CSV table of C-alpha atoms and ligand atoms in Angstrom, one decimal:
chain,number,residue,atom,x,y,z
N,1,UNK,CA,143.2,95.3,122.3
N,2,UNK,CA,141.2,92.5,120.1
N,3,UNK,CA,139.2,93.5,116.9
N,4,UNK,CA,135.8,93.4,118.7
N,5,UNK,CA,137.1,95.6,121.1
N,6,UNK,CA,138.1,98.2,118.6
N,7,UNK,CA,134.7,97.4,116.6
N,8,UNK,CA,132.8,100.5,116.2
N,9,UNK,CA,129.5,99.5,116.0
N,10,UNK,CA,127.0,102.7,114.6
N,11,UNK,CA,123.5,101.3,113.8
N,12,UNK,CA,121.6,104.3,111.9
N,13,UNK,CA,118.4,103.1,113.4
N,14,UNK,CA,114.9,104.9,113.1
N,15,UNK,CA,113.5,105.2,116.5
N,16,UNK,CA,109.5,105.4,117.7
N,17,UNK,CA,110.9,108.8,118.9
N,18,UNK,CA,112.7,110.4,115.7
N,19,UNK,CA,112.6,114.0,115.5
N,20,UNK,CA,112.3,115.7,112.5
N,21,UNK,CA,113.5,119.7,112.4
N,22,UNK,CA,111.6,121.5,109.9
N,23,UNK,CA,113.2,124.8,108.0
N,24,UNK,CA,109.8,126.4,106.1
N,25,UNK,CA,111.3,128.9,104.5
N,26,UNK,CA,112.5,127.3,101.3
N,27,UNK,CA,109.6,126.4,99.1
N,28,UNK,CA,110.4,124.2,96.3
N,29,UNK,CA,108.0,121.2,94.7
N,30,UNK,CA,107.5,118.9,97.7
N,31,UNK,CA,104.6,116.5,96.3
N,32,UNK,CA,107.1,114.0,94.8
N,33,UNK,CA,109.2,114.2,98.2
N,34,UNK,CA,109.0,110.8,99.8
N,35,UNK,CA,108.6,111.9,103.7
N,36,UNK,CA,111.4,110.4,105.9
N,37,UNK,CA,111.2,107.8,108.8
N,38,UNK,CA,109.7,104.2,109.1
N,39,UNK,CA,106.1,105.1,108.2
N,40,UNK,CA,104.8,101.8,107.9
N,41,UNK,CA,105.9,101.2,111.5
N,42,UNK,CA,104.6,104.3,112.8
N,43,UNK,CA,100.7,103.7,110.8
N,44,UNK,CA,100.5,99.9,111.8
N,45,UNK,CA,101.3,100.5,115.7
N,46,UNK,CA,98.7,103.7,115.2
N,47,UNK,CA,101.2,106.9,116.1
N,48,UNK,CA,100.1,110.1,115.5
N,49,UNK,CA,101.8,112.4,112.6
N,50,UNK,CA,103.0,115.8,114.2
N,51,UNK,CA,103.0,118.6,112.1
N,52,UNK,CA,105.1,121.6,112.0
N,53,UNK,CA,102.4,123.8,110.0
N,54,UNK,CA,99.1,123.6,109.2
N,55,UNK,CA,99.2,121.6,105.1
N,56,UNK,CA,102.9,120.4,105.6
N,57,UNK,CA,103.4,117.4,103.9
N,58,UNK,CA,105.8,115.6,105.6
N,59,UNK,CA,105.3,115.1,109.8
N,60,UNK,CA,108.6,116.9,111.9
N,61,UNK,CA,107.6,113.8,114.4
N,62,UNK,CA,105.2,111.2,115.4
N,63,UNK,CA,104.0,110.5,118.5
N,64,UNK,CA,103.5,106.7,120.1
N,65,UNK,CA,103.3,107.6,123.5
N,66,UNK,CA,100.6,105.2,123.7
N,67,UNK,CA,103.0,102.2,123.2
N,68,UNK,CA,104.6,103.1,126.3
N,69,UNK,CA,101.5,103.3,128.1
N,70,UNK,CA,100.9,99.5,127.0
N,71,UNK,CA,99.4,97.2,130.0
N,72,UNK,CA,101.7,93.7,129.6
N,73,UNK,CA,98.6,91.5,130.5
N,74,UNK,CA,97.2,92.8,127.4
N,75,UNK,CA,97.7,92.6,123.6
N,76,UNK,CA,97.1,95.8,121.1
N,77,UNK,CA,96.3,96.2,117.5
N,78,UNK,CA,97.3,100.0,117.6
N,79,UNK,CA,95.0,101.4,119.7
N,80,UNK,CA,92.5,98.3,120.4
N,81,UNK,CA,93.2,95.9,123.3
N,82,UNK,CA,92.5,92.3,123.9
N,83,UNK,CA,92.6,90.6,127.3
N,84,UNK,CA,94.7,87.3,127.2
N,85,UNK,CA,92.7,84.7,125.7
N,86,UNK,CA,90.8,86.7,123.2
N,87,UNK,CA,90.5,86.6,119.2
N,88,UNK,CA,91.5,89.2,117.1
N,89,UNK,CA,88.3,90.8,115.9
N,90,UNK,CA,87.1,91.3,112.9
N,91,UNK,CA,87.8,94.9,112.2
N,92,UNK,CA,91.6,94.2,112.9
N,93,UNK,CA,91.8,91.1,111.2
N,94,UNK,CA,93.5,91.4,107.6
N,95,UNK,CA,92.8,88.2,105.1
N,96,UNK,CA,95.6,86.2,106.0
N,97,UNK,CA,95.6,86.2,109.9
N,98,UNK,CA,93.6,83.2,110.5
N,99,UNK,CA,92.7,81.7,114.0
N,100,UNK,CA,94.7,84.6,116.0
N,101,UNK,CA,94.2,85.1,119.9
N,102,UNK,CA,96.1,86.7,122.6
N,103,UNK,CA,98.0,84.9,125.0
N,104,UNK,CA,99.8,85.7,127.6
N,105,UNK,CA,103.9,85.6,127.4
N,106,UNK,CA,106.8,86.6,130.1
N,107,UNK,CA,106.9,90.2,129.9
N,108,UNK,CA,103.8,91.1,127.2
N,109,UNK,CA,101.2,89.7,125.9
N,110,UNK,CA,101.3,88.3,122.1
N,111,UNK,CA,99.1,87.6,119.8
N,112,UNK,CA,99.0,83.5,118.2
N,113,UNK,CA,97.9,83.0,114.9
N,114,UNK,CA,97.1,79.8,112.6
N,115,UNK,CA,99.6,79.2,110.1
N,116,UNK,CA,98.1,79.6,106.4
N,117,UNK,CA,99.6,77.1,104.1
N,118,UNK,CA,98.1,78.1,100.7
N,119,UNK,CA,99.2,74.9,98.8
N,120,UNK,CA,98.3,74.4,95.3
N,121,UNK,CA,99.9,71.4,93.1
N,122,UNK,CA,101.9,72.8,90.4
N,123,UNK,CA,100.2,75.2,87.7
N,124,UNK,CA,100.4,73.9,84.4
N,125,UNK,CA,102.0,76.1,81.8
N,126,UNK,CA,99.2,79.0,80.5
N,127,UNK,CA,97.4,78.7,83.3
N,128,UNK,CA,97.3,81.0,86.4
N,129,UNK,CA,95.8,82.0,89.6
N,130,UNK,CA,93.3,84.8,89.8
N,131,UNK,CA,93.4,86.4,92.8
N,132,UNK,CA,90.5,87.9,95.4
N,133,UNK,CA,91.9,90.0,98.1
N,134,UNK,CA,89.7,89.7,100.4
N,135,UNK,CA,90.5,86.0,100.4
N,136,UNK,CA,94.5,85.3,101.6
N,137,UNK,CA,94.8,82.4,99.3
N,138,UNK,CA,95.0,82.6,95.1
N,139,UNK,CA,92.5,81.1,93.0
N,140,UNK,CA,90.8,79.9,91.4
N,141,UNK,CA,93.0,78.3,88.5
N,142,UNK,CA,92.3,80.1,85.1
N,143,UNK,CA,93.6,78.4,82.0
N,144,UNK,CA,93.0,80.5,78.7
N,145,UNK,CA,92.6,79.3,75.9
N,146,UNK,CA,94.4,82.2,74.1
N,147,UNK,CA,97.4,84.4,76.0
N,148,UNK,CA,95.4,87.4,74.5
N,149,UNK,CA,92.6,86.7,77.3
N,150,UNK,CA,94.4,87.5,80.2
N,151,UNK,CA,93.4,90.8,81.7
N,152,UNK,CA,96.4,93.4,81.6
N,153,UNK,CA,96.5,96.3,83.8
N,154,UNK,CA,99.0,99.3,83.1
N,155,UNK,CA,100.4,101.1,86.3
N,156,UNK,CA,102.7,103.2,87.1
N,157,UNK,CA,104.1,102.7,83.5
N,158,UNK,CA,104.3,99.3,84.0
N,159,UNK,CA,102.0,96.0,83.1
N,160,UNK,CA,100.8,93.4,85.1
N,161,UNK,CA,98.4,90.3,84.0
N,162,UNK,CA,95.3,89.0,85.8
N,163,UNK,CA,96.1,87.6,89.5
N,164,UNK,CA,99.6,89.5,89.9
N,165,UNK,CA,100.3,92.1,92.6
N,166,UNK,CA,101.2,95.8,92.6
N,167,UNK,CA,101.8,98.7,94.6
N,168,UNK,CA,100.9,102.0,93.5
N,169,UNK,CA,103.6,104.4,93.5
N,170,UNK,CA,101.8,107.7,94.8
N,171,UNK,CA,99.5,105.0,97.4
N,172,UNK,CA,102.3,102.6,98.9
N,173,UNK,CA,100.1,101.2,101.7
N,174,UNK,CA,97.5,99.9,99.6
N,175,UNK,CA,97.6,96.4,98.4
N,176,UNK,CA,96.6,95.9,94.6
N,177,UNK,CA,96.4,93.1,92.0
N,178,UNK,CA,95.3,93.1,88.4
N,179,UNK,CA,91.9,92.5,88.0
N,180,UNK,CA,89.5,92.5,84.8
N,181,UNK,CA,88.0,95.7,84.7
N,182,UNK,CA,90.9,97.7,85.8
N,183,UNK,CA,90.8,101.6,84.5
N,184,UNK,CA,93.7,103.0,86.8
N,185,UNK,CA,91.4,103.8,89.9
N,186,UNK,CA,93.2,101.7,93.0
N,187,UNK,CA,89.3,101.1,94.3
N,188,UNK,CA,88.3,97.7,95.6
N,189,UNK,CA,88.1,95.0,94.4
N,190,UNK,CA,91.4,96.1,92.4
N,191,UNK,CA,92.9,97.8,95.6
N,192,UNK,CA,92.8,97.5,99.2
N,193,UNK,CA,93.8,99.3,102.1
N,194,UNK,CA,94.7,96.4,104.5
N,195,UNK,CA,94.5,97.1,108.5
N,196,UNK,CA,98.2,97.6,108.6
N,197,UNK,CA,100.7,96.7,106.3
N,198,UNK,CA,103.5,94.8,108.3
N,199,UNK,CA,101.3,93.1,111.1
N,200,UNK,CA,103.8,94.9,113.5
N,201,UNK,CA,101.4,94.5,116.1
N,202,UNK,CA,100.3,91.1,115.9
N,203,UNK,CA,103.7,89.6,115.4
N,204,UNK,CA,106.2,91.8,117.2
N,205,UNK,CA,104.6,92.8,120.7
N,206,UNK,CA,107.3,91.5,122.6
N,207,UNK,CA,109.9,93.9,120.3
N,208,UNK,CA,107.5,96.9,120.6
N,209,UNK,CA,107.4,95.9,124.9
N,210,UNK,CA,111.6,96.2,124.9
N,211,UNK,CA,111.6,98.9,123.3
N,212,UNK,CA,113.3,97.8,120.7
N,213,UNK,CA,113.3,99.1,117.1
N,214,UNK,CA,112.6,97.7,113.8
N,215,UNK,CA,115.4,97.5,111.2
N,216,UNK,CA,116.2,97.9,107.6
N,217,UNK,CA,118.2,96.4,105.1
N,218,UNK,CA,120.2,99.1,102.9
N,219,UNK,CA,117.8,97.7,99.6
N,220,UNK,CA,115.1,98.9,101.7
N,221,UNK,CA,112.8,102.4,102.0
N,222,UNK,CA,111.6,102.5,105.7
N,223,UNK,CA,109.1,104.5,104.6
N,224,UNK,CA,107.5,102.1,102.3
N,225,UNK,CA,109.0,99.0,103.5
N,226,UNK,CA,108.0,96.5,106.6
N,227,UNK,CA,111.1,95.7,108.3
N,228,UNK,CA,113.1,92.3,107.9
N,229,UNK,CA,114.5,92.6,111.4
N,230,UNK,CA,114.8,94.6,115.2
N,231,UNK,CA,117.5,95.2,117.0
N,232,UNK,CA,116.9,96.0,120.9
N,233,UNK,CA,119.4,98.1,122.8
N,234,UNK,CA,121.7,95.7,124.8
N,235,UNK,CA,123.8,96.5,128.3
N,236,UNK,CA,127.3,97.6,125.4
N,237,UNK,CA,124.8,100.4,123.8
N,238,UNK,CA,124.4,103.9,124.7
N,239,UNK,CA,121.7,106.1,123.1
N,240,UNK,CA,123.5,109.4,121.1
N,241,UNK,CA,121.2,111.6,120.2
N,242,UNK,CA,122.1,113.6,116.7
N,243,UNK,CA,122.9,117.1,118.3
N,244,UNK,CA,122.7,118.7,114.8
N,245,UNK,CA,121.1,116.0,112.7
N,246,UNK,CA,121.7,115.2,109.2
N,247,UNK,CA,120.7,117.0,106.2
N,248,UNK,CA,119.2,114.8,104.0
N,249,UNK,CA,117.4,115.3,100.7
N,250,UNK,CA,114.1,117.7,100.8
N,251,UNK,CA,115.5,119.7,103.1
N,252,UNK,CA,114.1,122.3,101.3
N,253,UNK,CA,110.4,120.7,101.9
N,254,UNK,CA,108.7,121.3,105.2
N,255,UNK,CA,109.0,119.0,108.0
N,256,UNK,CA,112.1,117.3,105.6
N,257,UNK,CA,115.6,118.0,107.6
N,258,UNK,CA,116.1,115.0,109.9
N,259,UNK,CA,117.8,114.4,113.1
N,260,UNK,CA,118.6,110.9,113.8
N,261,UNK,CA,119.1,108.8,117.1
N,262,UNK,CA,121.9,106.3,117.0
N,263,UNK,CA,123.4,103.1,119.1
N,264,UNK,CA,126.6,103.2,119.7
N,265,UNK,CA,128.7,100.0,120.9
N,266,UNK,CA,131.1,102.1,123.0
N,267,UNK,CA,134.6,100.8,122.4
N,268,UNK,CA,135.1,99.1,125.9
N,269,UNK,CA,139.2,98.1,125.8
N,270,UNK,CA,140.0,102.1,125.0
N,271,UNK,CA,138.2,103.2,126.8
N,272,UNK,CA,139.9,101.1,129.5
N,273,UNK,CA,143.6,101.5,128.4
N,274,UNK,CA,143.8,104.6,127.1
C,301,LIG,C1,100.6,86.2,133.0
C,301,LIG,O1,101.7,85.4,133.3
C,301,LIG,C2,102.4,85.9,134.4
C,301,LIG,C3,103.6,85.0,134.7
C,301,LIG,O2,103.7,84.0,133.8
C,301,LIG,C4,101.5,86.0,135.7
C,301,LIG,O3,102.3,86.5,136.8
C,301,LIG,C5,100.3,86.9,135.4
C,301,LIG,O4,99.5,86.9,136.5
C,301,LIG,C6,99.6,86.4,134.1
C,301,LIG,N1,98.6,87.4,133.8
C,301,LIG,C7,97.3,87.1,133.7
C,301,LIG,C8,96.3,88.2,133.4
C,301,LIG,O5,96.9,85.9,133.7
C,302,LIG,C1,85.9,87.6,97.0
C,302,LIG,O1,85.8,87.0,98.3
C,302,LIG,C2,84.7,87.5,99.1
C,302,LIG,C3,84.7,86.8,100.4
C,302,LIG,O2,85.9,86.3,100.8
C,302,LIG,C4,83.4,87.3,98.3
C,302,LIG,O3,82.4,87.9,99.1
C,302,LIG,C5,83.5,88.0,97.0
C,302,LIG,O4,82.3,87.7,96.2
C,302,LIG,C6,84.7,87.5,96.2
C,302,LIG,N1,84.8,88.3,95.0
C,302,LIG,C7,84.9,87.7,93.8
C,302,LIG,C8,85.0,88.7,92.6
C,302,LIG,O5,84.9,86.5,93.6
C,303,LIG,C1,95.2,84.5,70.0
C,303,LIG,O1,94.4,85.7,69.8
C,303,LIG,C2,95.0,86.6,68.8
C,303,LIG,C3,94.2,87.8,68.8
C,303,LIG,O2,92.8,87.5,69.1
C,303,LIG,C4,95.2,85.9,67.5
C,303,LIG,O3,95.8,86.7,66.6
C,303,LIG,C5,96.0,84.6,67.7
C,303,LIG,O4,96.1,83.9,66.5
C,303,LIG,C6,95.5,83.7,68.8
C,303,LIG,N1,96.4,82.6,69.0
C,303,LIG,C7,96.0,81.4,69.1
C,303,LIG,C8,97.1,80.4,69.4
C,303,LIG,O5,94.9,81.0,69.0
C,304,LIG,C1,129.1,93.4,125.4
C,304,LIG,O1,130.5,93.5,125.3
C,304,LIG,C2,131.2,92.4,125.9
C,304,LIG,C3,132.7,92.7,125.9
C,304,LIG,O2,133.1,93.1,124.6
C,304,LIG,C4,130.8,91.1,125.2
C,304,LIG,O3,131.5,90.0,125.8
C,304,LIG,C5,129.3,90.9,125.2
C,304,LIG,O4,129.0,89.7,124.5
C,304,LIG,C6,128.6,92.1,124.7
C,304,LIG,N1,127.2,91.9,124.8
C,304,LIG,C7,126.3,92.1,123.8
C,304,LIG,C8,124.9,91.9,124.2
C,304,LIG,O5,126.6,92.5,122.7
């Protein structure tokens, strides 16, 4: 029996399809409870939060049955589609996705975008960019004459100058940098609420068309974070679902107590031998 054989391989993976148990009965403070699940993946593909009770905080499920009802001679933003050959329109089109259109790949369609190259030479010392947001590159180049100049902005208990970026603790998916003129309100032009957050939907069609499901590093919230990487289920994996599920923090809170689905890379030479 060789090592890989004997390799256990248990992804703890979020699926489109994670169920969430709720227990109601247990009140305690649930505002600061950060809700369970890949969230940014389930807004940006457009799933629907399910929710135990009216005012619950956190969803028990989502639902993205529409991904499975997906045409592949199409592409989607969330709900929208685009026949093969057309642009991505304006109202799904975030700063930075320049000349995208949908083309037509084996299996799915997929969307094509330009790449942005945002070069700038390098940025003397005391100088910086400002930054617009509704613009995907920085600029223009300030240079103050005194450090004392440079707009500050306190969030969050921490500060940022002029031009850099920050996320909002209690508003995660909106996109913020330090403007002049910043009083602590994430409005525009100081915040934005971009189309989606990870571009799941313009960049990993074919993923979403396998079936397959994004991935997280351990550094990483899935609830706050886009994913790095997706694994798809291959011919070794079989699908376990978590008869009890997991208790995991906020149980307490409604739609909190978690059940799981898992891969597992059955151990093939044991199960031969043994
Ligand atoms: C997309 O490509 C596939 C094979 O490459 C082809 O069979 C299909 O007809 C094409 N769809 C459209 C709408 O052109
Ligand atoms: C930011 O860019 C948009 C268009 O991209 C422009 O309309 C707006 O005036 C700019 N805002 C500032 C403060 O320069
Ligand atoms: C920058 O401004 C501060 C406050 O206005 C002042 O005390 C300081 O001397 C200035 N520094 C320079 C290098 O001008
Ligand atoms: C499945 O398992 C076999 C035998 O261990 C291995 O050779 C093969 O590469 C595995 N396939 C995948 C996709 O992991």
């Amino acid at each position: 029996m060789d090592a890989h054989g004997r390799t256990f391989l248990l992804l703890q993976v979020f699926f489109c399809f994670v169920v969430f148990a709720s227990t109601g009965e247990n009140k305690q403070d649930c505002s600061q409870v950060q809700c369970p699940g890949p969230l940014m993946y389930y807004e940006d593909v457009g799933c629907t939060p399910l929710y135990k009770n009216e005012g619950d905080y956190c969803a028990y499920k989502y639902n993205c049955d529409h991904l499975n009802a997906r045409s592949k001679n199409k592409c989607y933003i969330k709900r929208n589609s685009y026949e093969f050959g057309e642009r991505l329109r304006a109202q799904d089109k975030d700063p930075c996705n320049v000349g995208c259109f949908c083309t037509n790949e084996t299996n799915s369609g997929r969307f094509v975008c330009a790449v942005v190259d945002c070069f700038n030479g390098p940025i003397d010392t005391g100088c910086y960019m400002k930054r617009n947001l509704s613009q995907c590159c920085p600029g223009p180049l300030t240079c103050p004459k005194n450090e004392s100049e440079i707009p500050k902005c306190v969030v969050d208990g921490v500060t940022y100058k002029d031009g850099e970026f920050f996320t909002p603790k209690n508003e995660p998916w909106k996109r913020c940098t330090c403007q002049e003129g910043y009083t602590g309100r994430n409005i525009e032009p100081f915040c934005i609420m971009p189309r989606t957050t990870c571009s799941t939907d313009l960049y990993h069609s074919q993923d979403i068309a396998k079936k397959c499901i994004p991935i997280y590093y351990a550094d990483q919230n899935p609830a706050t974070s886009c994913s790095r990487a997706w694994r798809c289920q291959n011919a070794n994996d079989t699908v376990i679902p978590n008869p009890s599920g997991s208790p995991s923090s906020g149980e307490d809170c409604p739609g909190k107590k978690r059940y799981d689905l898992q891969f597992r890379q059955p151990d093939h030479e044991s199960r031969g031998r043994d």
